[in-house]
Structure formats: structure tokens, C-alpha cells
PDB file of C-alpha atoms and ligand atoms in Angstrom:
ATOM      1  CA  MET A   1      29.666 -45.520 -24.233  1.00  0.00           C
ATOM      2  CA  THR A   2      30.178 -41.872 -23.408  1.00  0.00           C
ATOM      3  CA  GLY A   3      32.143 -39.432 -25.452  1.00  0.00           C
ATOM      4  CA  LEU A   4      33.128 -35.815 -25.719  1.00  0.00           C
ATOM      5  CA  ASP A   5      32.695 -35.390 -29.472  1.00  0.00           C
ATOM      6  CA  ASP A   6      35.387 -34.399 -31.922  1.00  0.00           C
ATOM      7  CA  ARG A   7      35.027 -30.692 -32.536  1.00  0.00           C
ATOM      8  CA  GLY A   8      36.923 -30.009 -35.711  1.00  0.00           C
ATOM      9  CA  ASP A   9      39.384 -31.499 -38.179  1.00  0.00           C
ATOM     10  CA  ASN A  10      42.407 -31.067 -35.931  1.00  0.00           C
ATOM     11  CA  CYS A  11      40.906 -32.901 -33.015  1.00  0.00           C
ATOM     12  CA  TRP A  12      43.151 -35.741 -31.725  1.00  0.00           C
ATOM     13  CA  PRO A  13      40.741 -38.511 -30.719  1.00  0.00           C
ATOM     14  CA  VAL A  14      41.395 -40.776 -27.739  1.00  0.00           C
ATOM     15  CA  ARG A  15      39.318 -43.842 -26.969  1.00  0.00           C
ATOM     16  CA  VAL A  16      39.779 -45.599 -23.643  1.00  0.00           C
ATOM     17  CA  LEU A  17      38.512 -49.126 -22.982  1.00  0.00           C
ATOM     18  CA  THR A  18      38.180 -49.667 -19.264  1.00  0.00           C
ATOM     19  CA  LEU A  19      36.175 -51.393 -16.526  1.00  0.00           C
ATOM     20  CA  PHE A  20      36.161 -48.043 -14.702  1.00  0.00           C
ATOM     21  CA  PRO A  21      34.933 -45.375 -17.145  1.00  0.00           C
ATOM     22  CA  GLU A  22      34.061 -43.096 -14.205  1.00  0.00           C
ATOM     23  CA  MET A  23      37.806 -42.650 -13.545  1.00  0.00           C
ATOM     24  CA  PHE A  24      37.996 -40.489 -16.722  1.00  0.00           C
ATOM     25  CA  PRO A  25      38.718 -37.737 -17.554  1.00  0.00           C
ATOM     26  CA  GLY A  26      40.009 -37.497 -13.948  1.00  0.00           C
ATOM     27  CA  LEU A  27      43.203 -35.467 -13.898  1.00  0.00           C
ATOM     28  CA  LEU A  28      42.999 -35.131 -17.693  1.00  0.00           C
ATOM     29  CA  GLY A  29      39.987 -32.861 -17.130  1.00  0.00           C
ATOM     30  CA  GLN A  30      42.166 -30.307 -15.268  1.00  0.00           C
ATOM     31  CA  SER A  31      44.786 -27.716 -16.154  1.00  0.00           C
ATOM     32  CA  LEU A  32      46.530 -27.939 -19.543  1.00  0.00           C
ATOM     33  CA  ALA A  33      44.910 -31.180 -20.752  1.00  0.00           C
ATOM     34  CA  GLY A  34      41.498 -30.141 -19.411  1.00  0.00           C
ATOM     35  CA  ARG A  35      41.572 -26.790 -21.215  1.00  0.00           C
ATOM     36  CA  ALA A  36      42.676 -28.504 -24.426  1.00  0.00           C
ATOM     37  CA  LEU A  37      39.799 -30.978 -24.042  1.00  0.00           C
ATOM     38  CA  GLU A  38      37.341 -28.083 -23.653  1.00  0.00           C
ATOM     39  CA  LYS A  39      38.810 -26.371 -26.720  1.00  0.00           C
ATOM     40  CA  GLY A  40      38.342 -29.542 -28.789  1.00  0.00           C
ATOM     41  CA  ILE A  41      42.097 -29.993 -29.427  1.00  0.00           C
ATOM     42  CA  TRP A  42      41.598 -33.576 -28.328  1.00  0.00           C
ATOM     43  CA  SER A  43      38.510 -35.664 -27.564  1.00  0.00           C
ATOM     44  CA  LEU A  44      37.850 -38.487 -25.144  1.00  0.00           C
ATOM     45  CA  GLU A  45      35.545 -41.444 -25.578  1.00  0.00           C
ATOM     46  CA  THR A  46      35.352 -43.972 -22.745  1.00  0.00           C
ATOM     47  CA  VAL A  47      34.109 -47.470 -23.501  1.00  0.00           C
ATOM     48  CA  ASP A  48      32.917 -49.720 -20.676  1.00  0.00           C
ATOM     49  CA  ILE A  49      34.423 -53.159 -21.298  1.00  0.00           C
ATOM     50  CA  ARG A  50      31.678 -54.770 -19.224  1.00  0.00           C
ATOM     51  CA  GLY A  51      29.196 -53.769 -21.896  1.00  0.00           C
ATOM     52  CA  PHE A  52      30.759 -56.475 -24.117  1.00  0.00           C
ATOM     53  CA  ALA A  53      30.273 -59.350 -21.657  1.00  0.00           C
ATOM     54  CA  ARG A  54      27.824 -61.870 -23.066  1.00  0.00           C
ATOM     55  CA  ASP A  55      26.936 -64.267 -20.229  1.00  0.00           C
ATOM     56  CA  LYS A  56      24.205 -63.681 -17.666  1.00  0.00           C
ATOM     57  CA  HIS A  57      26.706 -62.685 -14.958  1.00  0.00           C
ATOM     58  CA  ARG A  58      28.317 -60.146 -17.302  1.00  0.00           C
ATOM     59  CA  SER A  59      31.730 -61.667 -16.502  1.00  0.00           C
ATOM     60  CA  VAL A  60      34.806 -60.098 -18.025  1.00  0.00           C
ATOM     61  CA  ASP A  61      37.446 -62.297 -16.392  1.00  0.00           C
ATOM     62  CA  ASP A  62      38.193 -65.868 -15.346  1.00  0.00           C
ATOM     63  CA  THR A  63      40.823 -67.893 -13.486  1.00  0.00           C
ATOM     64  CA  PRO A  64      44.217 -68.428 -15.184  1.00  0.00           C
ATOM     65  CA  PHE A  65      44.918 -71.729 -16.936  1.00  0.00           C
ATOM     66  CA  GLY A  66      47.853 -73.400 -15.191  1.00  0.00           C
ATOM     67  CA  GLY A  67      46.750 -72.038 -11.831  1.00  0.00           C
ATOM     68  CA  GLY A  68      48.098 -69.125  -9.854  1.00  0.00           C
ATOM     69  CA  PRO A  69      46.650 -66.030  -8.235  1.00  0.00           C
ATOM     70  CA  GLY A  70      44.251 -63.476  -9.649  1.00  0.00           C
ATOM     71  CA  MET A  71      41.976 -63.336 -12.642  1.00  0.00           C
ATOM     72  CA  VAL A  72      42.628 -62.873 -16.361  1.00  0.00           C
ATOM     73  CA  MET A  73      40.475 -60.760 -18.670  1.00  0.00           C
ATOM     74  CA  ARG A  74      38.664 -62.919 -21.248  1.00  0.00           C
ATOM     75  CA  PRO A  75      39.773 -62.784 -24.892  1.00  0.00           C
ATOM     76  CA  ASP A  76      36.234 -62.882 -26.344  1.00  0.00           C
ATOM     77  CA  VAL A  77      35.115 -59.855 -24.310  1.00  0.00           C
ATOM     78  CA  ILE A  78      38.246 -57.800 -25.075  1.00  0.00           C
ATOM     79  CA  ASP A  79      38.083 -58.799 -28.749  1.00  0.00           C
ATOM     80  CA  ALA A  80      34.507 -57.538 -29.103  1.00  0.00           C
ATOM     81  CA  ALA A  81      35.327 -54.282 -27.276  1.00  0.00           C
ATOM     82  CA  VAL A  82      38.433 -53.557 -29.384  1.00  0.00           C
ATOM     83  CA  THR A  83      36.797 -54.399 -32.733  1.00  0.00           C
ATOM     84  CA  GLU A  84      33.745 -52.275 -31.926  1.00  0.00           C
ATOM     85  CA  THR A  85      35.900 -49.298 -30.892  1.00  0.00           C
ATOM     86  CA  ALA A  86      38.943 -49.419 -33.212  1.00  0.00           C
ATOM     87  CA  GLY A  87      37.615 -51.510 -36.082  1.00  0.00           C
ATOM     88  CA  PRO A  88      38.817 -55.001 -37.007  1.00  0.00           C
ATOM     89  CA  PRO A  89      42.575 -55.655 -36.973  1.00  0.00           C
ATOM     90  CA  GLY A  90      44.344 -55.253 -40.294  1.00  0.00           C
ATOM     91  CA  ALA A  91      45.337 -52.679 -42.852  1.00  0.00           C
ATOM     92  CA  GLY A  92      42.040 -50.807 -42.677  1.00  0.00           C
ATOM     93  CA  ARG A  93      42.403 -49.951 -38.992  1.00  0.00           C
ATOM     94  CA  GLN A  94      42.944 -46.228 -38.496  1.00  0.00           C
ATOM     95  CA  THR A  95      44.276 -46.154 -34.949  1.00  0.00           C
ATOM     96  CA  PRO A  96      47.031 -47.850 -32.962  1.00  0.00           C
ATOM     97  CA  VAL A  97      45.587 -49.953 -30.143  1.00  0.00           C
ATOM     98  CA  ILE A  98      47.757 -49.742 -27.038  1.00  0.00           C
ATOM     99  CA  TYR A  99      47.561 -51.970 -23.982  1.00  0.00           C
ATOM    100  CA  LEU A 100      49.190 -50.574 -20.827  1.00  0.00           C
ATOM    101  CA  THR A 101      51.059 -53.285 -18.970  1.00  0.00           C
ATOM    102  CA  PRO A 102      54.282 -53.644 -16.964  1.00  0.00           C
ATOM    103  CA  ARG A 103      55.202 -56.309 -19.581  1.00  0.00           C
ATOM    104  CA  GLY A 104      55.248 -53.759 -22.402  1.00  0.00           C
ATOM    105  CA  SER A 105      58.084 -51.849 -24.063  1.00  0.00           C
ATOM    106  CA  LEU A 106      59.198 -48.879 -22.000  1.00  0.00           C
ATOM    107  CA  LEU A 107      57.492 -45.646 -23.089  1.00  0.00           C
ATOM    108  CA  THR A 108      59.872 -43.027 -24.508  1.00  0.00           C
ATOM    109  CA  GLN A 109      59.468 -39.394 -25.486  1.00  0.00           C
ATOM    110  CA  ALA A 110      60.125 -40.457 -29.114  1.00  0.00           C
ATOM    111  CA  ARG A 111      57.143 -42.845 -29.008  1.00  0.00           C
ATOM    112  CA  VAL A 112      55.005 -40.133 -27.372  1.00  0.00           C
ATOM    113  CA  ARG A 113      55.930 -37.727 -30.199  1.00  0.00           C
ATOM    114  CA  ALA A 114      55.010 -40.274 -32.869  1.00  0.00           C
ATOM    115  CA  LEU A 115      51.657 -41.064 -31.238  1.00  0.00           C
ATOM    116  CA  ALA A 116      50.803 -37.379 -30.788  1.00  0.00           C
ATOM    117  CA  ALA A 117      51.539 -36.839 -34.497  1.00  0.00           C
ATOM    118  CA  ALA A 118      49.092 -39.568 -35.606  1.00  0.00           C
ATOM    119  CA  PRO A 119      45.910 -37.847 -36.844  1.00  0.00           C
ATOM    120  CA  SER A 120      43.931 -40.967 -35.947  1.00  0.00           C
ATOM    121  CA  GLY A 121      44.725 -40.498 -32.248  1.00  0.00           C
ATOM    122  CA  ILE A 122      45.043 -43.594 -30.064  1.00  0.00           C
ATOM    123  CA  THR A 123      42.902 -46.353 -28.615  1.00  0.00           C
ATOM    124  CA  VAL A 124      43.976 -47.406 -25.142  1.00  0.00           C
ATOM    125  CA  LEU A 125      43.086 -50.670 -23.429  1.00  0.00           C
ATOM    126  CA  CYS A 126      43.281 -50.651 -19.632  1.00  0.00           C
ATOM    127  CA  GLY A 127      43.717 -53.973 -17.862  1.00  0.00           C
ATOM    128  CA  ARG A 128      42.886 -54.906 -14.286  1.00  0.00           C
ATOM    129  CA  TYR A 129      43.511 -58.111 -12.352  1.00  0.00           C
ATOM    130  CA  GLU A 130      46.455 -60.242 -13.594  1.00  0.00           C
ATOM    131  CA  GLY A 131      46.125 -58.945 -17.142  1.00  0.00           C
ATOM    132  CA  VAL A 132      44.561 -59.828 -20.484  1.00  0.00           C
ATOM    133  CA  ASP A 133      44.563 -63.211 -22.266  1.00  0.00           C
ATOM    134  CA  GLU A 134      47.650 -63.160 -24.527  1.00  0.00           C
ATOM    135  CA  ARG A 135      45.778 -64.512 -27.578  1.00  0.00           C
ATOM    136  CA  VAL A 136      43.595 -61.459 -28.042  1.00  0.00           C
ATOM    137  CA  LEU A 137      46.627 -59.149 -27.779  1.00  0.00           C
ATOM    138  CA  GLU A 138      48.211 -61.092 -30.663  1.00  0.00           C
ATOM    139  CA  ALA A 139      44.996 -61.403 -32.707  1.00  0.00           C
ATOM    140  CA  GLN A 140      44.235 -57.685 -32.371  1.00  0.00           C
ATOM    141  CA  ALA A 141      47.852 -56.606 -33.070  1.00  0.00           C
ATOM    142  CA  VAL A 142      47.929 -54.640 -29.837  1.00  0.00           C
ATOM    143  CA  GLU A 143      51.046 -52.604 -28.928  1.00  0.00           C
ATOM    144  CA  GLN A 144      52.072 -53.205 -25.313  1.00  0.00           C
ATOM    145  CA  ILE A 145      53.513 -50.230 -23.431  1.00  0.00           C
ATOM    146  CA  CYS A 146      54.913 -49.900 -19.893  1.00  0.00           C
ATOM    147  CA  ILE A 147      55.267 -46.443 -18.322  1.00  0.00           C
ATOM    148  CA  GLY A 148      58.032 -47.398 -15.873  1.00  0.00           C
ATOM    149  CA  ASP A 149      59.591 -50.267 -13.986  1.00  0.00           C
ATOM    150  CA  TYR A 150      57.054 -50.507 -11.181  1.00  0.00           C
ATOM    151  CA  VAL A 151      53.595 -52.066 -10.901  1.00  0.00           C
ATOM    152  CA  LEU A 152      50.373 -50.044 -10.626  1.00  0.00           C
ATOM    153  CA  SER A 153      47.005 -51.400  -9.523  1.00  0.00           C
ATOM    154  CA  GLY A 154      45.651 -51.179 -13.059  1.00  0.00           C
ATOM    155  CA  GLY A 155      46.092 -49.671 -16.491  1.00  0.00           C
ATOM    156  CA  GLU A 156      44.004 -46.533 -15.893  1.00  0.00           C
ATOM    157  CA  PRO A 157      46.648 -44.396 -14.153  1.00  0.00           C
ATOM    158  CA  ALA A 158      49.185 -45.533 -16.775  1.00  0.00           C
ATOM    159  CA  ALA A 159      46.728 -44.597 -19.560  1.00  0.00           C
ATOM    160  CA  MET A 160      46.374 -41.130 -18.049  1.00  0.00           C
ATOM    161  CA  VAL A 161      50.153 -40.717 -18.033  1.00  0.00           C
ATOM    162  CA  LEU A 162      50.411 -41.759 -21.683  1.00  0.00           C
ATOM    163  CA  ILE A 163      47.525 -39.514 -22.786  1.00  0.00           C
ATOM    164  CA  ASP A 164      48.849 -36.534 -20.805  1.00  0.00           C
ATOM    165  CA  ALA A 165      52.322 -36.901 -22.338  1.00  0.00           C
ATOM    166  CA  CYS A 166      50.800 -36.924 -25.861  1.00  0.00           C
ATOM    167  CA  VAL A 167      48.214 -34.172 -25.356  1.00  0.00           C
ATOM    168  CA  ARG A 168      50.760 -31.584 -24.178  1.00  0.00           C
ATOM    169  CA  LEU A 169      52.568 -31.963 -27.524  1.00  0.00           C
ATOM    170  CA  LEU A 170      49.474 -31.257 -29.648  1.00  0.00           C
ATOM    171  CA  PRO A 171      49.630 -27.915 -31.467  1.00  0.00           C
ATOM    172  CA  GLY A 172      48.107 -25.130 -29.361  1.00  0.00           C
ATOM    173  CA  VAL A 173      48.311 -26.923 -25.994  1.00  0.00           C
ATOM    174  CA  VAL A 174      51.650 -25.694 -24.613  1.00  0.00           C
ATOM    175  CA  GLY A 175      52.231 -21.990 -25.291  1.00  0.00           C
ATOM    176  CA  ASN A 176      55.408 -22.110 -27.341  1.00  0.00           C
ATOM    177  CA  ASP A 177      57.364 -24.839 -29.112  1.00  0.00           C
ATOM    178  CA  GLU A 178      60.627 -23.878 -27.382  1.00  0.00           C
ATOM    179  CA  THR A 179      59.080 -25.071 -24.115  1.00  0.00           C
ATOM    180  CA  THR A 180      58.965 -28.662 -25.332  1.00  0.00           C
ATOM    181  CA  GLY A 181      62.160 -28.515 -27.453  1.00  0.00           C
ATOM    182  CA  GLU A 182      64.589 -27.973 -24.552  1.00  0.00           C
ATOM    183  CA  GLU A 183      62.998 -30.145 -21.909  1.00  0.00           C
ATOM    184  CA  SER A 184      64.212 -33.459 -20.498  1.00  0.00           C
ATOM    185  CA  PHE A 185      64.637 -36.327 -22.999  1.00  0.00           C
ATOM    186  CA  GLU A 186      64.262 -34.152 -26.107  1.00  0.00           C
ATOM    187  CA  ARG A 187      68.059 -33.911 -26.585  1.00  0.00           C
ATOM    188  CA  GLY A 188      68.902 -37.167 -24.848  1.00  0.00           C
ATOM    189  CA  LEU A 189      69.711 -35.181 -21.695  1.00  0.00           C
ATOM    190  CA  LEU A 190      67.815 -34.304 -18.525  1.00  0.00           C
ATOM    191  CA  GLU A 191      66.983 -30.616 -18.343  1.00  0.00           C
ATOM    192  CA  TYR A 192      69.228 -28.021 -16.668  1.00  0.00           C
ATOM    193  CA  PRO A 193      68.062 -26.515 -13.310  1.00  0.00           C
ATOM    194  CA  HIS A 194      65.746 -23.485 -13.195  1.00  0.00           C
ATOM    195  CA  TYR A 195      65.765 -20.409 -10.935  1.00  0.00           C
ATOM    196  CA  THR A 196      63.536 -17.377 -10.419  1.00  0.00           C
ATOM    197  CA  ARG A 197      63.267 -14.380  -8.078  1.00  0.00           C
ATOM    198  CA  PRO A 198      64.364 -13.690  -5.408  1.00  0.00           C
ATOM    199  CA  ALA A 199      68.001 -13.881  -6.606  1.00  0.00           C
ATOM    200  CA  ALA A 200      69.115 -14.546  -3.007  1.00  0.00           C
ATOM    201  CA  TRP A 201      66.974 -16.860  -0.876  1.00  0.00           C
ATOM    202  CA  GLN A 202      67.877 -18.473   2.468  1.00  0.00           C
ATOM    203  CA  ASP A 203      71.623 -17.922   1.907  1.00  0.00           C
ATOM    204  CA  ARG A 204      71.370 -19.518  -1.517  1.00  0.00           C
ATOM    205  CA  VAL A 205      72.164 -17.424  -4.553  1.00  0.00           C
ATOM    206  CA  VAL A 206      71.263 -17.964  -8.172  1.00  0.00           C
ATOM    207  CA  PRO A 207      74.291 -18.922 -10.344  1.00  0.00           C
ATOM    208  CA  GLU A 208      75.846 -15.634 -11.415  1.00  0.00           C
ATOM    209  CA  VAL A 209      75.978 -16.427 -15.111  1.00  0.00           C
ATOM    210  CA  LEU A 210      72.151 -16.458 -15.224  1.00  0.00           C
ATOM    211  CA  LEU A 211      72.113 -12.820 -14.071  1.00  0.00           C
ATOM    212  CA  SER A 212      74.770 -11.753 -16.587  1.00  0.00           C
ATOM    213  CA  GLY A 213      72.495 -11.234 -19.583  1.00  0.00           C
ATOM    214  CA  HIS A 214      75.168 -12.987 -21.685  1.00  0.00           C
ATOM    215  CA  HIS A 215      73.088 -15.406 -23.804  1.00  0.00           C
ATOM    216  CA  GLU A 216      75.975 -17.465 -25.140  1.00  0.00           C
ATOM    217  CA  LYS A 217      77.436 -18.011 -21.662  1.00  0.00           C
ATOM    218  CA  VAL A 218      73.979 -18.925 -20.334  1.00  0.00           C
ATOM    219  CA  ARG A 219      73.571 -21.453 -23.142  1.00  0.00           C
ATOM    220  CA  THR A 220      76.977 -23.024 -22.430  1.00  0.00           C
ATOM    221  CA  TRP A 221      76.307 -23.166 -18.674  1.00  0.00           C
ATOM    222  CA  ARG A 222      72.901 -24.799 -19.211  1.00  0.00           C
ATOM    223  CA  LEU A 223      74.329 -27.450 -21.506  1.00  0.00           C
ATOM    224  CA  ALA A 224      77.095 -28.238 -18.978  1.00  0.00           C
ATOM    225  CA  GLU A 225      74.510 -28.506 -16.179  1.00  0.00           C
ATOM    226  CA  ALA A 226      72.227 -30.726 -18.306  1.00  0.00           C
ATOM    227  CA  GLU A 227      75.225 -32.979 -18.965  1.00  0.00           C
ATOM    228  CA  ARG A 228      76.206 -33.016 -15.271  1.00  0.00           C
ATOM    229  CA  VAL A 229      72.758 -34.054 -13.958  1.00  0.00           C
ATOM    230  CA  THR A 230      72.364 -36.661 -16.691  1.00  0.00           C
ATOM    231  CA  ARG A 231      75.788 -38.138 -15.869  1.00  0.00           C
ATOM    232  CA  GLU A 232      74.986 -38.204 -12.133  1.00  0.00           C
ATOM    233  CA  ARG A 233      71.398 -39.437 -12.277  1.00  0.00           C
ATOM    234  CA  ARG A 234      70.989 -41.448 -15.463  1.00  0.00           C
ATOM    235  CA  PRO A 235      74.047 -43.457 -16.470  1.00  0.00           C
ATOM    236  CA  ASP A 236      71.911 -45.184 -19.152  1.00  0.00           C
ATOM    237  CA  LEU A 237      71.055 -41.886 -20.883  1.00  0.00           C
ATOM    238  CA  TRP A 238      74.599 -40.599 -20.377  1.00  0.00           C
ATOM    239  CA  ALA A 239      76.111 -43.637 -22.141  1.00  0.00           C
ATOM    240  CA  GLN A 240      73.750 -43.112 -25.116  1.00  0.00           C
ATOM    241  CA  TYR A 241      74.545 -39.393 -25.237  1.00  0.00           C
ATOM    242  CA  ARG A 242      78.286 -40.084 -25.185  1.00  0.00           C
ATOM    243  CA  ARG A 243      77.932 -42.532 -28.055  1.00  0.00           C
ATOM    244  CA  ALA A 244      75.887 -40.015 -30.067  1.00  0.00           C
ATOM    245  CA  THR A 245      78.042 -36.937 -29.416  1.00  0.00           C
ATOM    246  CA  GLY A 246      81.518 -38.364 -28.737  1.00  0.00           C
ATOM    247  CA  HIS A 247      81.571 -36.545 -25.372  1.00  0.00           C
ATOM    248  CA  ARG A 248      84.738 -37.682 -23.618  1.00  0.00           C
ATOM    249  CA  GLN A 249      83.765 -37.524 -19.965  1.00  0.00           C
ATOM    250  CA  GLU A 250      83.024 -40.947 -18.397  1.00  0.00           C
TER     251      GLU A 250
HETATM  252  N1  ADE B   1      49.793 -51.409 -15.352  1.00  0.00           N
HETATM  253  C1  ADE B   1      50.292 -51.680 -14.125  1.00  0.00           C
HETATM  254  N2  ADE B   1      51.539 -51.196 -14.006  1.00  0.00           N
HETATM  255  C2  ADE B   1      51.848 -50.598 -15.186  1.00  0.00           C
HETATM  256  C3  ADE B   1      52.985 -49.925 -15.700  1.00  0.00           C
HETATM  257  N3  ADE B   1      54.088 -49.760 -14.972  1.00  0.00           N
HETATM  258  N4  ADE B   1      52.948 -49.461 -16.952  1.00  0.00           N
HETATM  259  C4  ADE B   1      51.851 -49.634 -17.701  1.00  0.00           C
HETATM  260  N5  ADE B   1      50.740 -50.269 -17.287  1.00  0.00           N
HETATM  261  C5  ADE B   1      50.732 -50.746 -16.038  1.00  0.00           C
END
């Protein structure tokens, strides 16, 4: 087990159970998340699942009952690793245990916000091979989360996505709260487009209203643009937004 210790009361602790602890912190050690890790705003403990294997071959997986391709991670090994790291399942457990899998519920910004607000932080289980024996997921009351409708080679990259999304919402990580309040998904809309200098570039000019200095007009234009891109790119979000706001455009 290796860990970067909690450094203070406001530290958001993350524990990652993985067969590849050397993958971490990886990209979470860079830029915004990396600086926050150094500052002790969050902490990372990686737990090597193989350390909980009990047979002489240190096996963590076996062939699936019923046949089929690939290997399944053993319930006894995962059970020992989760209990040791997060405590036994039940009311006394302080942290949600999350298993990243394409079979999980789709991750949303609302779920990210709730997880980032939990003082206990999160415990993340990364699967490899065909997945984890279903019984231990039930017995350990594990929440199953999918980061998108595509299949990765393992849970580690998905875990990094989940952790990154949470860490950037911790107090003191992103400079100002307005930055996260207006961005995509926070209002049920994708974000409006952004422009910077030069005002004219390769025959393309910045929309005039953004140069006007007229804050109310800028606000109205940005809302209209956010609505337009959401309508064009994400009919699912647009339908929800229309239901919530009574917006009349199809
Ligand atoms: N593991 C493999 N693919 C995944 C996905 N899309 N989301 C979460 N975990 C995964």
C-alpha cells in the first residue's frame, strides 16, 4: 500500500484499488489536480489488489462460470481488499465504494458534485479482464458507475476521469466559483463558445456583441448560443431543458 498522507482536516481522501498501482497518480499528478495533491487539498492512496490474493500463485482472477471469453476477478480477493480499505459494508462505513464499469449508471455532473462534497472522499475499485464477480459487488454494496457509452481496457482510466472531475470542484482547486457555475452541464446546457484576441483572425471575426461592453446583451447572446449548441448536439439534454424551462423551440 502506498499513500500520500492526508495533510489537514479539509483533505478529500481518495483510495484506489487496482492491479496496476504504478499507473497512479499518472495524469492526476499534473496541472490542476497535481497542484491540489501537492497542497494537500486531496490525498491519494493506492492499494494493490494482488496483495490480497491468498493462494500460492497469488491469483486474483479465474475463468467465468457458464463459459465464455476472458477472466473474472475473484470475489474473495476483492472482498478482502475492499473491507481492508473502506471498512466492512454497513452503516459504519465512511466512504462510498465505487466500481468503474461500462455496466454502471452513467456518471453525471450532479453525481460528481455530490461525491466531491462528501468529506469522506471516495474509494474506487478498478476492474480488469471481463469484470468482477457480481456477488462481491452486492455484498459490499458497491456503486457501479460508467463514464460513457464506450469500452475502455480497464477501470483505471475511468477512475482517473471520475477523480479529476471531483477534484476540480474541491474548494481552492479552480480559481473562482463562477468558472464552474457557468460551464457545460451545470445549467442543463452545453457551454456557449469562447473567443479571445486577436478580434480578427484568418477572415473570421469575433461576434460583435462580445466587443460591445454591454453586459446584458452579452449574457443574452451567450444563453442563446448555449441553447443553440445544446439543441444541435445533444437532443437528450435539450428535451430535458425544454421540460424544465418551458422553452418552446423544438
Ligand atoms: N471500464 C471500461 N470501460 C468503462 C467505462 N466506459 N466506464 C467505466 N469503467 C469502464
